[in-house]
Coordinates of C-alpha atoms in Angstrom, one line a residue:
M122 CA 27.7 -6.1 12.1
K123 CA 30.4 -4.9 9.6
R124 CA 30.5 -8.4 8.1
G125 CA 26.7 -8.5 7.7
F126 CA 26.8 -5.1 6.1
K127 CA 29.5 -6.2 3.6
N128 CA 27.5 -9.4 2.8
R129 CA 24.4 -7.3 2.1
I130 CA 26.4 -5.0 -0.2
L131 CA 27.9 -8.0 -2.0
R132 CA 24.5 -9.6 -2.5
F133 CA 23.1 -6.3 -3.8
L134 CA 26.0 -5.9 -6.3
I135 CA 25.5 -9.5 -7.5
V136 CA 21.8 -8.9 -8.1
I137 CA 22.5 -5.6 -9.9
A138 CA 25.1 -7.4 -12.1
F139 CA 22.4 -10.0 -13.1
G140 CA 20.3 -7.0 -14.3
I141 CA 22.9 -4.8 -15.9
I142 CA 24.5 -7.3 -18.1
P143 CA 21.4 -8.3 -20.1
A144 CA 20.2 -4.7 -20.1
F145 CA 23.5 -3.5 -21.6
V146 CA 23.6 -6.3 -24.2
S147 CA 20.0 -5.5 -25.3
Q148 CA 21.1 -2.0 -26.4
F149 CA 23.0 -3.6 -29.3
F150 CA 19.8 -5.2 -30.7
T151 CA 17.9 -2.0 -31.4
K152 CA 15.9 -2.4 -34.6
Q153 CA 16.1 0.1 -37.5
P154 CA 13.7 3.0 -37.1
V155 CA 10.6 2.9 -39.2
S156 CA 7.5 5.1 -39.6
R157 CA 4.3 3.9 -37.9
H158 CA 0.8 5.3 -38.7
I159 CA -1.4 4.9 -35.6
H160 CA -5.0 6.1 -35.2
I161 CA -6.0 6.6 -31.5
R162 CA -9.7 6.3 -30.8
N163 CA -10.8 8.1 -27.6
F164 CA -13.9 7.2 -25.6
R165 CA -15.2 7.1 -22.0
Y166 CA -13.1 5.7 -20.3
G167 CA -10.2 4.5 -22.4
K168 CA -8.2 4.7 -25.6
D169 CA -7.7 2.3 -28.5
P170 CA -4.9 1.3 -28.8
A171 CA -4.3 1.3 -25.1
V172 CA -0.7 0.3 -25.7
I173 CA 1.5 1.6 -28.4
R174 CA 4.7 -0.5 -28.9
C175 CA 7.5 0.9 -31.1
N176 CA 11.3 0.9 -31.3
R177 CA 13.7 3.6 -30.4
G178 CA 13.9 6.2 -33.2
D179 CA 10.6 5.2 -34.8
T180 CA 8.5 8.0 -36.3
L181 CA 5.0 7.9 -35.0
H182 CA 2.2 9.5 -37.1
L183 CA -0.7 9.9 -34.8
T184 CA -4.3 10.7 -35.7
F185 CA -7.3 10.9 -33.4
S186 CA -11.0 10.6 -33.1
T187 CA -13.6 10.5 -30.3
D188 CA -16.7 8.4 -29.9
D189 CA -18.5 10.7 -27.5
T190 CA -17.3 13.9 -25.8
G191 CA -14.0 15.9 -25.9
H192 CA -10.8 14.1 -24.8
S193 CA -7.1 14.7 -25.0
F194 CA -3.8 12.8 -25.7
Y195 CA -1.5 14.1 -22.9
L196 CA 2.0 12.8 -23.3
E197 CA 4.2 14.9 -21.0
E198 CA 7.6 13.3 -21.8
F199 CA 7.1 14.4 -25.4
D200 CA 5.6 17.8 -24.6
I201 CA 2.3 17.0 -26.3
D202 CA -1.3 17.7 -25.2
A203 CA -3.6 17.1 -28.2
K204 CA -7.2 18.2 -27.6
V205 CA -9.6 15.9 -29.4
S206 CA -13.1 17.3 -30.3
P207 CA -16.1 15.4 -31.7
A208 CA -16.8 18.5 -33.9
R209 CA -13.7 18.1 -36.1
N210 CA -11.1 15.6 -37.3
A211 CA -8.2 17.9 -36.6
V212 CA -6.7 18.2 -33.1
E213 CA -5.5 21.3 -31.2
V214 CA -2.0 20.7 -29.9
F215 CA -0.7 22.5 -26.8
K216 CA 2.7 22.2 -25.2
T217 CA 2.6 20.5 -21.8
S218 CA 5.6 22.6 -20.7
D219 CA 3.7 25.9 -21.4
P220 CA 0.0 25.6 -22.3
T221 CA -0.2 29.4 -22.7
Q222 CA 1.8 29.2 -25.9
K223 CA -0.2 29.4 -29.1
S224 CA -1.7 26.1 -30.0
V225 CA -1.3 24.3 -33.4
I226 CA -4.3 22.8 -35.2
T227 CA -3.3 19.8 -37.2
D228 CA -4.7 16.6 -38.7
E229 CA -1.7 14.5 -37.6
V230 CA 0.8 14.6 -34.6
V231 CA 4.3 13.4 -35.4
I232 CA 6.7 12.4 -32.7
I233 CA 10.1 10.6 -32.7
A234 CA 10.2 7.8 -30.2
R235 CA 13.3 8.8 -28.3
H236 CA 14.3 10.8 -25.2
L237 CA 17.2 13.2 -24.7
G238 CA 20.5 12.1 -23.2
L239 CA 20.7 9.1 -20.9
K240 CA 16.9 8.9 -20.7
N241 CA 17.0 7.6 -24.2
Y242 CA 18.5 4.3 -22.9
L243 CA 16.7 4.2 -19.5
V244 CA 13.1 5.4 -20.0
S245 CA 11.2 2.8 -22.0
R246 CA 7.6 3.4 -20.7
S247 CA 5.5 6.5 -20.8
N248 CA 1.8 7.0 -20.0
Y249 CA -0.5 9.0 -22.2
R250 CA -3.5 10.3 -20.3
C251 CA -6.7 12.4 -20.9
H252 CA -6.5 16.0 -19.7
V253 CA -10.2 16.9 -20.5
W254 CA -12.7 15.9 -17.8
C255 CA -15.1 13.6 -19.4
G256 CA -17.0 12.0 -16.5
P257 CA -16.6 10.6 -13.0
M258 CA -14.1 8.0 -14.1
H259 CA -12.0 10.4 -16.1
A260 CA -8.8 9.6 -14.1
F261 CA -8.9 6.0 -15.3
E262 CA -8.5 7.0 -19.0
S263 CA -4.9 6.3 -19.9
G264 CA -2.6 4.2 -22.2
K265 CA 1.1 3.2 -22.4
L266 CA 3.8 4.0 -24.9
I267 CA 6.5 1.3 -24.8
I268 CA 9.8 2.0 -26.6
G269 CA 12.0 -0.9 -27.3
P270 CA 14.4 -2.2 -26.2
N271 CA 12.7 -2.1 -22.8
T272 CA 15.8 -1.5 -20.7
L273 CA 13.9 -1.5 -17.4
L274 CA 12.0 -4.7 -18.1
I275 CA 15.2 -6.6 -19.1
F276 CA 17.1 -5.2 -16.2
S277 CA 14.3 -6.2 -13.7
L278 CA 13.9 -9.7 -15.1
G279 CA 17.7 -10.2 -14.8
C280 CA 17.6 -9.0 -11.2
V281 CA 14.8 -11.5 -10.5
I282 CA 17.0 -14.3 -11.7
G283 CA 19.9 -13.0 -9.5
I284 CA 17.6 -12.9 -6.4
L285 CA 16.4 -16.4 -7.0
V286 CA 19.9 -17.8 -7.6
L287 CA 21.2 -16.2 -4.3
W288 CA 18.1 -17.6 -2.5
L289 CA 18.7 -21.1 -3.7
I290 CA 22.4 -20.9 -2.9
S291 CA 21.7 -19.7 0.6
F292 CA 20.2 -23.1 1.6
F293 CA 23.6 -24.7 1.3
K294 CA 25.7 -22.1 3.2
P295 CA 27.5 -23.5 6.2
T296 CA 25.9 -20.9 8.5
F297 CA 22.4 -21.3 7.1
L298 CA 20.8 -22.9 10.1
T299 CA 22.5 -20.7 12.7
E300 CA 21.5 -17.6 10.8
N301 CA 17.9 -18.6 10.5
K302 CA 17.6 -19.6 14.2
E303 CA 18.8 -16.3 15.5
S304 CA 15.9 -14.8 17.5
E305 CA 15.1 -11.2 18.0
T306 CA 18.3 -9.4 17.2
G307 CA 18.9 -5.8 16.3
Y308 CA 16.3 -4.5 18.8
R309 CA 17.4 -1.1 20.2
D310 CA 15.6 0.7 23.0
I311 CA 15.2 4.3 21.7
L312 CA 13.9 5.5 25.1
K313 CA 16.7 4.1 27.2
K314 CA 19.2 7.0 26.9
S315 CA 16.8 9.8 26.1
G316 CA 14.9 11.2 29.0
I317 CA 13.4 13.9 26.8
L318 CA 12.1 11.3 24.2
R319 CA 10.6 9.2 27.0
K320 CA 8.8 12.2 28.4
L321 CA 7.4 13.0 25.0
V322 CA 6.2 9.5 24.6
V323 CA 4.6 9.3 28.0
S324 CA 3.1 12.8 27.9
R325 CA -0.3 13.1 26.3
W326 CA 0.4 16.5 24.8
P327 CA 2.4 15.5 21.7
Q328 CA -0.1 12.8 20.9
A329 CA -2.9 15.3 21.4
I330 CA -1.3 17.8 19.0
F331 CA -1.0 15.1 16.3
F332 CA -4.5 14.0 17.0
L333 CA -5.8 17.5 16.6
L334 CA -4.0 17.8 13.2
A335 CA -5.6 14.5 12.1
M336 CA -9.0 15.7 13.2
I337 CA -8.6 18.9 11.2
L338 CA -7.6 16.8 8.2
V339 CA -10.8 14.8 8.6
Y340 CA -12.9 18.0 9.0
V341 CA -11.4 19.5 5.8
V342 CA -12.0 16.2 3.9
L343 CA -15.7 16.2 5.0
L344 CA -16.3 19.9 4.1
T345 CA -14.6 19.8 0.7
S346 CA -15.9 16.3 -0.4
L347 CA -19.5 17.2 0.5
F348 CA -19.6 20.8 -0.6
G349 CA -16.8 21.1 -3.1
T350 CA -16.6 20.4 -6.9
K351 CA -17.9 17.1 -8.2
V352 CA -14.7 16.7 -10.3
S353 CA -12.8 14.2 -8.2
G354 CA -9.4 15.2 -9.6
R355 CA -9.9 18.7 -8.4
N356 CA -11.8 18.0 -5.2
L357 CA -9.5 18.6 -2.2
G358 CA -11.2 16.1 0.0
V359 CA -10.7 13.3 -2.5
L360 CA -7.1 14.3 -3.1
L361 CA -6.3 14.6 0.7
M362 CA -7.9 11.2 1.3
W363 CA -6.8 9.0 -1.6
A364 CA -3.6 10.7 -2.8
I365 CA -1.9 12.3 0.2
W366 CA -3.2 10.3 3.2
L367 CA -3.1 7.0 1.5
F368 CA 0.5 7.6 0.3
L369 CA 1.6 8.7 3.8
L370 CA -0.1 5.7 5.4
I371 CA 1.2 3.0 3.0
A372 CA 4.6 4.3 1.9
L373 CA 5.9 6.1 5.0
M374 CA 4.0 5.4 8.2
T375 CA 3.4 1.7 8.0
P376 CA 6.9 0.6 7.0
F377 CA 8.8 2.9 9.4
L378 CA 6.3 3.6 12.2
G379 CA 3.9 0.6 12.1
R380 CA 0.5 1.5 13.4
F381 CA 1.4 5.2 14.0
W382 CA -1.8 6.2 12.3
C383 CA -3.7 4.4 15.0
T384 CA -1.8 6.6 17.5
V385 CA -3.3 9.7 16.1
C386 CA -6.5 8.4 14.4
P387 CA -9.5 10.6 15.2
L388 CA -12.1 7.9 14.5
P389 CA -12.3 6.5 18.0
F390 CA -12.3 9.9 19.8
F391 CA -16.0 10.3 20.3
G392 CA -16.3 6.7 21.4
D393 CA -13.5 7.0 23.9
L394 CA -15.0 10.2 25.2
L395 CA -18.4 8.5 25.6
Q396 CA -16.8 5.5 27.5
R397 CA -14.3 7.4 29.6
K398 CA -16.2 10.7 30.3
S399 CA -12.8 12.3 30.0
G400 CA -10.7 13.4 27.1
F401 CA -7.4 13.5 28.9
T402 CA -7.0 12.4 32.5
P403 CA -7.9 8.8 33.6
I404 CA -10.8 8.7 36.1
E405 CA -10.4 6.5 39.1
G406 CA -12.9 3.7 39.6
T407 CA -13.6 0.2 38.4
K408 CA -15.5 -1.5 35.6
G409 CA -15.5 -5.2 35.9
K410 CA -11.8 -6.3 36.0
Y411 CA -10.6 -2.8 34.8
R412 CA -9.2 -0.2 37.2
N413 CA -10.7 2.8 35.4
H414 CA -14.2 4.3 35.3
F415 CA -16.0 3.4 32.1
T416 CA -19.6 4.0 31.1
G417 CA -21.9 2.3 28.6
L418 CA -23.1 -1.3 28.4
F419 CA -19.4 -2.4 28.1
L420 CA -20.3 -5.8 26.7
K421 CA -17.7 -8.2 25.4
W422 CA -17.4 -8.6 21.6
P423 CA -18.8 -11.9 20.4
K424 CA -16.2 -14.6 20.8
R425 CA -16.8 -16.0 17.4
L426 CA -15.9 -12.7 15.9
Q427 CA -12.7 -12.1 17.9
N428 CA -10.5 -12.6 14.9
N429 CA -9.6 -11.0 11.5
W430 CA -12.6 -12.2 9.5
P431 CA -14.7 -9.1 10.1
K432 CA -11.8 -6.8 9.0
L433 CA -11.3 -8.8 5.8
I434 CA -15.0 -8.5 4.9
V435 CA -15.0 -4.7 5.5
L436 CA -11.9 -4.4 3.4
L437 CA -13.4 -6.4 0.6
T438 CA -16.6 -4.3 0.7
L439 CA -14.6 -1.0 0.4
T440 CA -12.6 -2.6 -2.5
T441 CA -15.8 -3.5 -4.3
F442 CA -17.0 0.1 -4.2
S443 CA -13.6 1.8 -4.4
A444 CA -14.2 3.2 -7.8
T445 CA -17.3 4.9 -6.6
L446 CA -15.5 6.2 -3.5
V447 CA -12.8 7.8 -5.6
G448 CA -15.0 8.9 -8.5
V449 CA -17.7 10.6 -6.5
P450 CA -16.5 13.1 -3.8
K451 CA -19.8 13.0 -1.8
V452 CA -19.4 9.2 -1.4
T453 CA -16.0 9.8 0.1
G454 CA -17.5 12.2 2.5
A455 CA -20.3 9.8 3.4
A456 CA -17.8 7.0 4.0
V457 CA -15.9 9.3 6.5
I458 CA -19.1 10.1 8.3
I459 CA -19.9 6.4 8.7
L460 CA -16.4 5.7 9.9
L461 CA -16.9 8.3 12.6
I462 CA -20.4 7.2 13.6
V463 CA -19.9 3.4 13.8
P464 CA -17.0 3.5 16.3
T465 CA -19.0 5.8 18.5
I466 CA -22.1 3.6 18.5
L467 CA -20.0 0.5 19.2
A468 CA -18.3 2.2 22.1
S469 CA -21.6 2.7 23.8
V470 CA -22.3 -1.1 23.6
F471 CA -19.0 -2.9 23.7
E472 CA -15.9 -2.6 25.9
L473 CA -12.8 -0.7 24.9
R474 CA -12.2 0.0 21.2
A475 CA -14.3 -2.8 19.6
F476 CA -14.3 -1.1 16.2
C477 CA -10.6 -0.6 16.0
R478 CA -9.9 -4.2 17.2
Y479 CA -12.3 -6.1 15.1
L480 CA -13.9 -4.0 12.2
C481 CA -11.6 -1.1 11.2
P482 CA -10.5 -1.5 7.5
V483 CA -7.4 0.6 8.2
S484 CA -6.5 -1.6 11.1
G485 CA -7.1 -4.6 8.8
F486 CA -4.5 -3.2 6.4
V487 CA -1.8 -1.8 8.7
G488 CA -2.2 -4.6 11.3
P489 CA -0.5 -7.3 9.3
F490 CA 2.0 -4.9 7.6
S491 CA 3.0 -3.4 11.0
R492 CA 4.8 -6.7 11.4
M493 CA 7.3 -5.3 8.8
S494 CA 7.7 -2.1 10.7
T495 CA 11.0 -0.9 12.1
L496 CA 9.2 0.3 15.3
A497 CA 8.0 -2.1 18.0
L498 CA 6.4 -1.5 21.4
R499 CA 7.6 -4.1 23.9
N500 CA 8.5 -4.6 27.6
K501 CA 12.0 -3.8 28.9
S502 CA 12.2 -6.8 31.2
Q503 CA 10.2 -10.0 30.8
K504 CA 11.0 -10.8 34.5
T505 CA 9.3 -7.6 35.6
C506 CA 6.2 -8.5 33.6
D507 CA 6.2 -12.0 35.0
R508 CA 6.3 -10.7 38.6
C509 CA 3.5 -8.2 37.9
K510 CA 0.2 -9.7 39.0
A511 CA -1.7 -6.4 38.7
N512 CA -1.3 -6.2 34.9
Y513 CA -1.5 -2.4 34.9
C514 CA -0.7 -2.2 31.2
Q515 CA -3.8 -4.3 30.4
L516 CA -6.2 -3.3 33.1
G517 CA -5.2 0.3 33.8
S518 CA -4.0 2.3 36.8
E519 CA -4.3 5.8 38.2
K520 CA -1.7 6.9 35.7
G521 CA -3.2 5.6 32.5
W522 CA -6.3 4.0 30.9
A523 CA -6.7 0.2 30.4
C524 CA -5.3 -0.9 27.1
P525 CA -8.0 -0.1 24.5
Y526 CA -6.9 -3.1 22.5
G527 CA -7.1 -5.5 25.5
L528 CA -3.3 -6.4 25.3
N529 CA -0.8 -7.3 28.0
V530 CA 2.7 -6.1 27.1
G531 CA 4.2 -9.1 28.9
E532 CA 2.6 -11.4 26.3
M533 CA 3.3 -9.3 23.2
N534 CA 5.9 -10.6 20.7
E535 CA 4.5 -9.1 17.5
N536 CA 3.0 -5.9 16.2
S537 CA -0.3 -6.8 14.6
D538 CA -2.8 -6.1 17.4
C539 CA -1.0 -3.1 19.2
G540 CA -2.5 0.2 18.1
L541 CA 0.4 2.2 19.6
C542 CA -2.0 4.2 21.7
L543 CA 0.9 4.5 24.2
E544 CA -1.5 4.1 27.2
C545 CA 0.7 1.3 28.6
T546 CA 3.7 3.6 28.8
R547 CA 1.6 5.6 31.3
S548 CA -0.4 3.0 33.1
C549 CA 2.6 0.7 33.8
L550 CA 3.8 1.7 37.3
Y551 CA 7.1 -0.1 36.9
K552 CA 8.0 2.0 33.8
N553 CA 8.7 -1.3 32.0
V554 CA 7.2 -0.4 28.6
T555 CA 9.4 1.0 25.9
V556 CA 9.7 1.5 22.2
Y557 CA 12.3 -0.3 20.1
T558 CA 13.7 0.1 16.6
R559 CA 14.6 -3.1 14.8
P560 CA 15.5 -4.5 11.4
F561 CA 12.8 -4.1 8.7
A562 CA 10.5 -7.1 8.0
S563 CA 11.8 -9.1 10.9
E564 CA 8.6 -10.8 12.0
L565 CA 7.8 -14.2 10.5
G566 CA 4.7 -16.3 9.8
T567 CA 1.1 -15.8 10.9
R568 CA -0.6 -16.9 14.1
D569 CA -3.9 -18.4 13.0
I570 CA -6.1 -19.1 9.9
S571 CA -7.9 -15.7 10.1
E572 CA -4.7 -13.8 10.1
A573 CA -3.3 -15.9 7.3
W574 CA -6.4 -15.2 5.2
L575 CA -6.2 -11.5 5.9
T576 CA -2.5 -11.4 4.9
I577 CA -3.2 -13.3 1.7
G578 CA -6.3 -11.0 1.2
I579 CA -4.3 -7.7 1.3
F580 CA -1.7 -9.2 -0.9
T581 CA -4.4 -10.1 -3.5
L582 CA -6.0 -6.7 -3.2
A583 CA -2.7 -4.9 -4.0
I584 CA -2.9 -6.7 -7.4
V585 CA -6.6 -5.9 -7.8
Y586 CA -6.1 -2.2 -7.1
S587 CA -3.1 -2.0 -9.4
V588 CA -5.1 -3.6 -12.3
L589 CA -8.2 -1.5 -11.6
Y590 CA -6.6 1.9 -11.3
Q591 CA -3.4 1.7 -13.3
G592 CA -4.2 -0.9 -15.9
H593 CA -4.9 0.2 -19.5
W594 CA -7.8 -2.2 -20.1
A595 CA -11.0 -0.3 -20.8
I596 CA -13.1 -3.5 -20.2
V597 CA -12.0 -3.4 -16.5
R598 CA -13.4 0.1 -16.2
D599 CA -16.7 -1.1 -17.8
Y600 CA -17.0 -3.8 -15.1
V601 CA -16.8 -1.2 -12.2
N602 CA -18.5 1.7 -13.9
V603 CA -21.9 2.1 -12.2
L604 CA -21.4 5.8 -12.0
D605 CA -22.7 6.9 -15.4
K606 CA -23.2 3.7 -17.3
G607 CA -25.1 1.7 -14.7
N608 CA -23.3 -1.5 -15.6
W609 CA -24.7 -3.4 -12.6
N610 CA -24.6 -6.8 -14.3
L611 CA -20.9 -6.4 -15.1
F612 CA -20.4 -4.9 -11.6
G613 CA -21.9 -8.0 -10.1
R614 CA -19.4 -10.2 -12.0
Y615 CA -16.6 -8.0 -10.9
A616 CA -17.6 -8.3 -7.3
I617 CA -17.8 -12.1 -7.6
I618 CA -14.4 -12.3 -9.2
V619 CA -12.7 -10.1 -6.5
W620 CA -14.3 -11.9 -3.6
T621 CA -13.7 -15.3 -5.0
A622 CA -10.1 -14.5 -5.8
T623 CA -9.4 -13.1 -2.4
L624 CA -11.3 -15.5 -0.2
V625 CA -11.0 -18.8 -2.2
I626 CA -8.6 -18.9 -5.1
M627 CA -5.5 -17.2 -3.7
P628 CA -5.7 -18.8 -0.2
G629 CA -6.4 -22.1 -1.8
L630 CA -3.4 -21.7 -4.0
I631 CA -1.1 -20.9 -1.1
Y632 CA -2.5 -23.8 0.9
G633 CA -2.0 -26.2 -2.0
L634 CA 1.6 -25.1 -2.5
S635 CA 2.2 -25.6 1.2
W636 CA 0.8 -29.1 0.9
I637 CA 3.1 -29.8 -2.0
G638 CA 6.0 -28.5 0.0
T639 CA 5.3 -30.8 2.9
R640 CA 5.0 -33.8 0.5
L641 CA 8.3 -32.9 -1.3
A642 CA 10.1 -32.6 2.1
K643 CA 8.5 -35.7 3.5
I644 CA 8.2 -34.2 7.0
G645 CA 5.6 -35.3 9.5
R646 CA 4.1 -31.9 9.8
Q647 CA 0.5 -30.7 9.2
T648 CA 0.0 -28.6 6.1
K649 CA -1.6 -26.0 8.3
E650 CA 1.7 -25.2 10.1
V651 CA 3.5 -24.7 6.8
F652 CA 0.6 -22.7 5.4
L653 CA 0.7 -20.2 8.4
G654 CA 4.4 -19.7 7.8
S655 CA 4.0 -19.4 4.1
A656 CA 1.2 -16.8 4.3
G657 CA 3.5 -14.5 6.4
S658 CA 6.1 -14.5 3.7
L659 CA 3.7 -12.6 1.4
L660 CA 3.9 -9.5 3.6
P661 CA 7.1 -7.9 2.3
L662 CA 6.2 -8.3 -1.3
G663 CA 2.7 -7.3 -0.6
L664 CA 3.7 -4.1 1.1
M665 CA 6.1 -3.2 -1.7
L666 CA 3.3 -3.8 -4.2
W667 CA 1.1 -1.4 -2.3
I668 CA 3.8 1.2 -2.2
A669 CA 4.3 0.7 -5.9
F670 CA 0.6 1.3 -6.4
V671 CA 0.3 4.6 -4.4
I672 CA 3.4 6.2 -5.8
P673 CA 1.8 7.2 -9.1
M674 CA -1.4 8.1 -7.2
L675 CA 0.5 10.9 -5.6
F676 CA 3.0 11.8 -8.3
V677 CA 0.3 12.2 -11.0
N678 CA -1.8 14.5 -8.8
V679 CA 0.9 16.8 -7.3
T680 CA -0.3 19.7 -9.5
F681 CA -4.0 19.1 -8.8
I682 CA -3.2 19.1 -5.0
K683 CA -1.6 22.6 -5.4
Q684 CA -4.6 23.8 -7.4
S685 CA -7.1 22.4 -4.9
L686 CA -5.3 23.9 -1.9
S687 CA -5.7 27.3 -3.5
D688 CA -9.3 26.7 -4.4
P689 CA -10.6 23.9 -2.0
F690 CA -14.2 24.0 -3.1
G691 CA -13.8 24.8 -6.8
W692 CA -15.5 28.1 -6.3
G693 CA -13.0 30.2 -8.2
W694 CA -10.8 31.1 -5.2
D695 CA -7.0 31.4 -5.5
F696 CA -5.5 31.7 -2.0
F697 CA -1.9 30.7 -2.9
G698 CA -1.9 31.7 -6.6
T699 CA -1.8 28.1 -7.7
A700 CA -5.4 27.5 -8.7
N701 CA -4.8 27.8 -12.4
I702 CA -1.2 26.5 -12.8
P703 CA -0.7 24.0 -15.7
W704 CA -0.8 20.3 -14.9
H705 CA 2.6 18.6 -14.6
Q706 CA 3.2 15.1 -13.4
F707 CA 6.0 14.6 -10.9
M708 CA 9.0 12.8 -12.5
P709 CA 6.9 10.4 -14.6
G710 CA 10.0 8.7 -16.1
L711 CA 11.1 7.7 -12.6
V712 CA 7.9 6.1 -11.6
P713 CA 8.4 2.7 -13.4
W714 CA 11.9 2.4 -12.0
L715 CA 10.7 3.1 -8.4
Q716 CA 7.9 0.5 -8.9
A717 CA 10.3 -2.1 -10.3
G718 CA 12.9 -1.5 -7.6
L719 CA 10.3 -1.8 -4.8
I720 CA 8.9 -5.1 -6.2
L721 CA 12.4 -6.5 -6.5
Y722 CA 13.2 -5.6 -2.9
G723 CA 9.9 -7.1 -1.8
L724 CA 10.8 -10.4 -3.5
Y725 CA 14.1 -10.5 -1.8
L726 CA 12.6 -9.9 1.6
S727 CA 9.8 -12.4 1.0
L728 CA 12.1 -15.1 -0.1
R729 CA 14.4 -14.4 2.9
N730 CA 11.5 -14.6 5.4
L731 CA 10.2 -17.7 3.6
K732 CA 13.5 -19.4 4.1
K733 CA 13.7 -18.5 7.8
T734 CA 10.1 -19.6 8.7
P735 CA 10.3 -23.4 8.6
V736 CA 13.6 -23.9 10.4
K737 CA 11.7 -25.2 13.4
F738 CA 10.3 -28.1 11.2
S739 CA 13.7 -29.7 10.4
D740 CA 17.5 -29.3 10.5
H741 CA 17.9 -30.8 7.1
K742 CA 18.7 -28.2 4.5
R743 CA 17.3 -30.0 1.5
K744 CA 14.1 -30.7 3.3
L745 CA 13.8 -27.0 4.2
M746 CA 14.4 -26.0 0.6
S747 CA 11.7 -28.5 -0.5
I748 CA 9.2 -27.1 1.9
T749 CA 9.7 -23.5 0.7
F750 CA 10.3 -24.0 -3.0
P751 CA 6.7 -24.1 -4.2
V752 CA 5.7 -20.9 -2.4
G753 CA 9.1 -19.4 -3.4
L754 CA 8.2 -20.1 -7.0
F755 CA 4.8 -18.5 -6.6
L756 CA 6.4 -15.4 -5.1
T757 CA 8.9 -15.2 -8.1
C758 CA 6.1 -15.7 -10.7
S759 CA 4.0 -13.0 -9.0
T760 CA 7.0 -10.6 -9.1
V761 CA 7.6 -11.3 -12.7
A762 CA 3.9 -10.7 -13.6
M763 CA 3.8 -7.4 -11.7
I764 CA 7.1 -6.2 -13.2
F765 CA 5.6 -6.9 -16.7
F766 CA 2.5 -5.0 -15.5
F767 CA 4.3 -1.9 -14.2
T768 CA 7.1 -1.7 -16.9
N769 CA 5.7 -3.3 -20.0

């Protein structure tokens, strides 16, 4: 273990060295400062220029105009909030640090493109935003100020080279094959020595408390989104849903706790109550092969749809209309109502949690990514499961309900399908179910074509969402803007592009690269096998891309969350004295560094998993490298593209 830790530290230092050296050298190539005169045109929903590039020490002379309503040029790192009005050429400039200070009216804003202290060498990208609500897509209106030399970009690209070099070298290590053939190692039973923790897991009360909190959250989201302000950036329901909950789900719960949200999710509550006629204690009885009393038609879900295709379609549908969901609070409320009604209706028709298993978009997202999680529910002894003919974990007992997901713990070796409802910890009369911690991103490959397509789909959607919500291109906003411009023709093109990229182009590319790998390696394997393994390698990088996406969603809105908590409906209340505090972003200079670091870590894990996946195909190192190299190159190119996006 100590040796493995030392090796990881050594690899980390090597990668950092690949980044630091060119980043340090670039500091000696700073160009002489010059004066730049830049006119910024404001409009719904963008700015022109959307990117300002300059060199460290340049003097920027900024003038402004607007094509429609009032806007602002909010650049927090330089303490500037310039209000732009259609009624005059001059702008009214406030300090972001203290907007209560007397403003200055001027025709031109002058700033020096440099930061104080060490930031001058580390912070190369700043975002300028609009701080005057100008319509439902106001939050999209932003631009980028890039100051050269771009230390973060150069450092990140150097690290990419370092990661790629280490990956290629690893194929020729003497221990390569033995390392990759190691099976499940590092699994630690966290309930083994802790009687208290096991009691908490088996007991229904802790889960019920978390469930109640989640239900309250949903209730607040419904009330505030339906009856609160129409300004999405100040609507508590929208902020709770798309800033706080989404961040917690993607950045914390999924990586560390897997499908923990499914453990406490309130969506199936009414359906479970309808089926079980009990909210807490299992009712004795039988229903078909199950040992519990269930009501309703209890039909089986159609066999042809017992896969991941329905989840992918629902995810794509939500993606298509995501701008409307975020921009119009009432649509968010309506979506939540639908997500409560549909599971309840399905529970009266189909057996168990049909919605959660086959349709839920959250399950479609966290299911594949739960394979990366450090938490896993498994059996303690496979022999005990093999001897058990009653299958209590799957079919239920007097102690617990049948598995709502139709799973048998004795057959589980991955996380995707298990919703961590914890019923099997109660229904298993042999107490053979436990919870393990394990190394991050330890599961490899995908099981079938539908899971591979879903995995590639959520990888693709991470890029789509990043471009849509954090890109500076106004034309992209025109394509999705049906809220106040009614661009339905452009919206149709946007939908076709997203669906085609997700369902055809990206999967076709991965399949083609897998085919090239099998031809380069000259192995007698079907391309499908290599494709299923290659698709699984996208998960670590995909998860890091999603975390990189949600970080600014939360960091930018911290102040608005405080304001909305004090005045949840926008009715002029001020419960906590924070309803009128000035807007401040949370550590904006740190955001690009966090995003770049996450993406680099995702590349490292994806290449590592990609290298481990095809060991079963061959014992020849060069063949294994040939199999993985095309997809490895794709992962590297995707990383470089997203680093440019987030840092440059």
